[in-house]
Amino acid sequence: MSTDTIIHFHQVCAAYRTDPVLQDIDWHWQQNQQWAILGGNGAGKSTLAQLISDQLRPQRGSIVRQQGLNPEQDILHLSFELQRQLINHDIRYDDSEDRDDAADIGTTVAQIVLQKKSPDENFAAITRQCHIDHILNRGIRFVSTGESRKTLLARALFNQPKLLILDNPFEGLDQQSQTELKVLIDQLLLSPLKVLLLIKQTDEIPDSVDHILWLEHGEIQASGQRDKVLAKTKVSPNRIRIGDLPVATERRYKVDKAQPLLNLQQVNISYNEQAILTNINWQLDWGQHCVITGPNGAGKSTLLSLLSGDNHKAYGQQISLFGNTRGSGESVQQLKQKFGIVNTQLQLNHIGRIRVAEVIASGLYDSVGLYQPCTGNDRKIALHWLNVMGLEHIATQFFNRLSFGQQRLAMLARAMVKSPLVLILDEPCIGLDKLHRLLILGLIDKIAERGDCHILYVSHSANEIPQCINQQLQLVPHSKGGYTSVVSEY
């Protein structure tokens, strides 16, 4: 092997059980080359990363790594799967039920980065570099998706690997954080550290990357110099197909349409005396669809959890949902019937070997998974929603074997099977390639057009807002701490 070789794949094929994922991969990464792996949902990018890091062995072919590059010690793969593992480990050891104050912040951001090591100058420099030095004492469960992503990057850098694989590094970050991360990645690409980027969008590829491997459906479409590969990666919106929506499921509750859907007045939320939301005033009326914006850590997910019944701090606040004051007798289960939810945390909770159709049908019962076979009308509804998105072929696959983006689409189907009054979409385009982003935005507009579902949509990207949106709630800094609301027409 040449001393210039970092990674060399020769005729590599890989599969999960009997399902082929990568076919006949020939790829040679040499010194002084900066590579990005480009591909859509299910292209095989994460599988390729698992092969590099020796988390998965090839069925056929050979993988040669640079001499002295030990996968277990020297290669780190930073992905949503790692985020899932950390969050679930933290939840498993939550002891809030046994504490007098009923509060457990769990593993802090600092502890995640340090991993039982002592803080030093390098730790301080890295946490500043990743812009998380202000949240070091917060529990990892109580920071935003973007903040947790930056925490994992800081952890990876603190470990000082020789090769760092960044899996969709810009997902979940606000515009400022994306700009900061691009600067950091450019610095890393110029350092002795070897960096490999897994990317869905061509416009996210840093300028310092000079070589691209383009994968689709587990096969190489193009490989080589950046400009030559990018010239071949045109995506046509004509490939988008959205089927007819299923007939709405019958709702077993009545709502007073003379009252606003949601009404929050003078709402204040804090954790451990730290203000999160300050003086929130907001009303959502029938026929309105709202986009909620604000930087990472502004409290967007906290605000949504007050509505959906997942945050006990809603009690005692001036919050009226569907004409009922929160805490006036309506149970959490009765409240959840009216909401469909798509967010990263709910998606990460579905970790078992559950088939996709069962995950979707579980939305009818607001449960994580099903406790009975998915048959009859439940299965019919689940399959119809998959058919709407052209994904009927994944119905019998295991959810945890799907790409992150395919899981995202399945979670939207799960949210819609019960015909919710309000559909909460917390960054729904995370993990989606360009084609599937167009699909989900078109589907959201089609859902809104039917007129029986209202959209609450969180996004950091102005070019990913559905056309149906007619109201905006901005979270902006408040002079007394935390973030407050500015509501306007959109």
Coordinates of C-alpha atoms in Angstrom, one line a residue, residues 151-337:
T151 CA -21.6 19.4 22.3
L152 CA -20.8 16.1 20.5
L153 CA -18.4 17.9 18.2
A154 CA -16.6 19.4 21.2
R155 CA -16.4 15.9 22.7
A156 CA -15.0 14.4 19.5
L157 CA -12.3 17.2 19.3
F158 CA -11.4 16.8 23.0
N159 CA -10.7 13.0 22.3
Q160 CA -8.1 14.1 19.7
P161 CA -8.8 11.5 17.0
K162 CA -6.7 11.1 13.9
L163 CA -9.8 10.8 11.6
L164 CA -13.1 12.5 12.3
I165 CA -16.2 11.6 10.3
L166 CA -18.9 14.3 10.5
D167 CA -22.3 13.0 9.5
N168 CA -24.6 15.8 8.3
P169 CA -22.8 18.3 10.6
F170 CA -25.0 21.3 9.8
E171 CA -28.3 19.7 10.6
G172 CA -30.2 21.3 13.5
L173 CA -28.0 24.4 13.6
D174 CA -29.3 28.0 13.2
Q175 CA -27.8 30.2 10.5
Q176 CA -25.2 31.8 12.8
S177 CA -24.1 28.3 14.2
Q178 CA -23.8 27.0 10.6
T179 CA -21.6 29.9 9.7
E180 CA -19.5 29.4 12.8
L181 CA -19.2 25.6 12.1
K182 CA -18.2 26.2 8.5
V183 CA -15.3 28.4 9.8
L184 CA -14.3 25.6 12.3
I185 CA -14.5 22.9 9.7
D186 CA -12.3 24.9 7.3
Q187 CA -9.8 25.2 10.2
L188 CA -9.9 21.5 10.8
L189 CA -9.4 20.7 7.2
L190 CA -6.2 22.6 7.2
S191 CA -5.0 20.9 10.4
P192 CA -3.3 17.5 10.8
L193 CA -6.6 16.0 11.7
K194 CA -8.2 14.1 8.8
V195 CA -11.9 15.1 8.3
L196 CA -14.5 13.3 6.2
L197 CA -17.9 15.0 5.7
L198 CA -21.1 13.1 4.9
I199 CA -23.4 15.6 3.2
K200 CA -26.9 15.7 1.7
Q201 CA -26.9 19.1 0.2
T202 CA -24.3 20.3 -2.4
D203 CA -24.5 23.9 -1.0
E204 CA -23.3 22.6 2.4
I205 CA -19.9 21.3 1.0
P206 CA -17.2 23.6 2.4
D207 CA -14.9 25.4 -0.1
S208 CA -11.9 23.5 1.2
V209 CA -13.3 20.2 0.0
D210 CA -11.7 19.4 -3.3
H211 CA -12.9 15.8 -3.9
I212 CA -16.4 14.3 -3.8
L213 CA -17.7 10.7 -3.7
W214 CA -21.4 10.7 -4.9
L215 CA -23.5 7.8 -3.7
E216 CA -27.1 6.9 -4.5
H217 CA -28.9 3.7 -3.7
G218 CA -25.6 2.1 -2.5
E219 CA -23.7 2.7 -5.7
I220 CA -21.1 5.2 -6.8
Q221 CA -22.6 7.7 -9.3
A222 CA -19.4 9.8 -9.6
S223 CA -16.1 10.2 -7.8
G224 CA -13.2 12.6 -8.2
Q225 CA -12.5 16.3 -8.4
R226 CA -15.2 18.5 -6.9
D227 CA -16.3 20.5 -9.9
K228 CA -16.6 17.5 -12.2
V229 CA -18.7 15.6 -9.7
L230 CA -21.0 18.6 -8.9
A231 CA -21.7 19.1 -12.6
K232 CA -23.4 15.7 -12.6
T233 CA -25.6 16.2 -9.4
K234 CA -28.6 18.0 -10.8
V235 CA -31.9 17.1 -9.0
S236 CA -35.2 17.6 -10.9
P237 CA -38.3 18.6 -8.9
N238 CA -40.3 16.6 -11.4
R239 CA -39.3 13.5 -9.5
I240 CA -41.5 14.6 -6.6
R241 CA -44.8 12.6 -6.3
I242 CA -47.4 13.2 -3.6
G243 CA -50.4 10.9 -3.6
D244 CA -53.9 11.7 -2.5
L245 CA -54.3 12.1 1.2
P246 CA -56.2 9.3 3.1
V247 CA -59.7 10.1 4.3
A248 CA -59.3 11.9 7.7
T249 CA -59.6 9.6 10.7
E250 CA -62.8 10.4 12.8
R251 CA -62.1 12.5 15.8
R252 CA -63.6 11.4 19.0
Y253 CA -63.8 14.8 20.6
K254 CA -65.5 18.1 20.2
V255 CA -63.8 21.5 20.2
D256 CA -65.4 25.0 20.6
K257 CA -64.6 26.8 17.4
A258 CA -65.7 30.1 18.9
Q259 CA -62.4 29.9 21.0
P260 CA -58.9 30.3 19.6
L261 CA -56.9 27.1 19.1
L262 CA -54.1 28.3 21.3
N263 CA -53.7 31.3 23.6
L264 CA -50.7 32.1 25.8
Q265 CA -50.5 35.2 28.0
Q266 CA -47.6 36.4 30.1
V267 CA -46.0 32.9 30.1
N268 CA -42.7 32.7 31.9
I269 CA -40.5 29.5 32.1
S270 CA -37.2 29.1 33.9
Y271 CA -35.0 26.1 34.9
N272 CA -32.9 26.4 38.1
E273 CA -33.5 30.2 38.2
Q274 CA -32.3 30.6 34.6
A275 CA -34.9 32.3 32.4
I276 CA -35.8 30.4 29.2
L277 CA -39.1 32.0 28.1
T278 CA -40.0 35.5 29.3
N279 CA -43.4 37.2 28.8
I280 CA -44.7 35.0 26.0
N281 CA -47.9 36.4 24.4
W282 CA -49.3 34.5 21.4
Q283 CA -52.7 33.4 20.0
L284 CA -53.3 31.0 17.2
D285 CA -56.7 31.2 15.6
W286 CA -58.6 28.8 13.3
G287 CA -57.1 28.9 9.8
Q288 CA -53.7 30.1 10.9
H289 CA -50.4 28.2 10.3
C290 CA -47.4 29.5 12.2
V291 CA -43.7 29.4 11.7
I292 CA -41.7 29.6 15.0
T293 CA -38.2 31.0 14.6
G294 CA -35.2 31.8 16.9
P295 CA -31.6 30.8 17.4
N296 CA -30.4 27.5 19.0
G297 CA -31.3 27.5 22.7
A298 CA -34.0 30.2 22.4
G299 CA -36.7 27.9 23.8
K300 CA -38.6 26.8 20.7
S301 CA -38.8 23.2 21.8
T302 CA -39.7 24.3 25.3
L303 CA -42.6 26.3 24.0
L304 CA -43.9 23.4 21.9
S305 CA -43.7 21.1 25.0
L306 CA -45.9 23.5 26.9
L307 CA -48.6 22.9 24.3
S308 CA -48.3 19.2 23.8
G309 CA -48.6 18.2 27.4
D310 CA -44.9 17.1 27.8
N311 CA -43.9 20.0 30.1
H312 CA -45.4 20.2 33.6
K313 CA -44.4 23.9 33.8
A314 CA -47.5 24.6 31.8
Y315 CA -49.6 24.3 35.0
G316 CA -50.3 27.6 36.7
Q317 CA -49.6 29.6 33.6
Q318 CA -52.1 31.5 31.5
I319 CA -52.3 28.9 28.8
S320 CA -55.6 28.0 27.0
L321 CA -55.6 25.1 24.6
F322 CA -58.7 24.6 22.4
G323 CA -60.8 26.7 24.8
N324 CA -59.7 24.9 28.0
T325 CA -57.3 26.4 30.5
R326 CA -54.3 24.1 30.9
G327 CA -54.7 22.1 34.1
S328 CA -58.5 22.7 34.4
G329 CA -59.4 19.0 34.1
E330 CA -58.3 17.8 30.6
S331 CA -55.9 14.9 30.9
V332 CA -52.5 14.8 29.1
Q333 CA -53.8 11.9 27.0
Q334 CA -56.9 13.9 26.0
L335 CA -54.7 16.8 25.1
K336 CA -52.3 14.6 23.0
Q337 CA -55.2 13.3 20.9

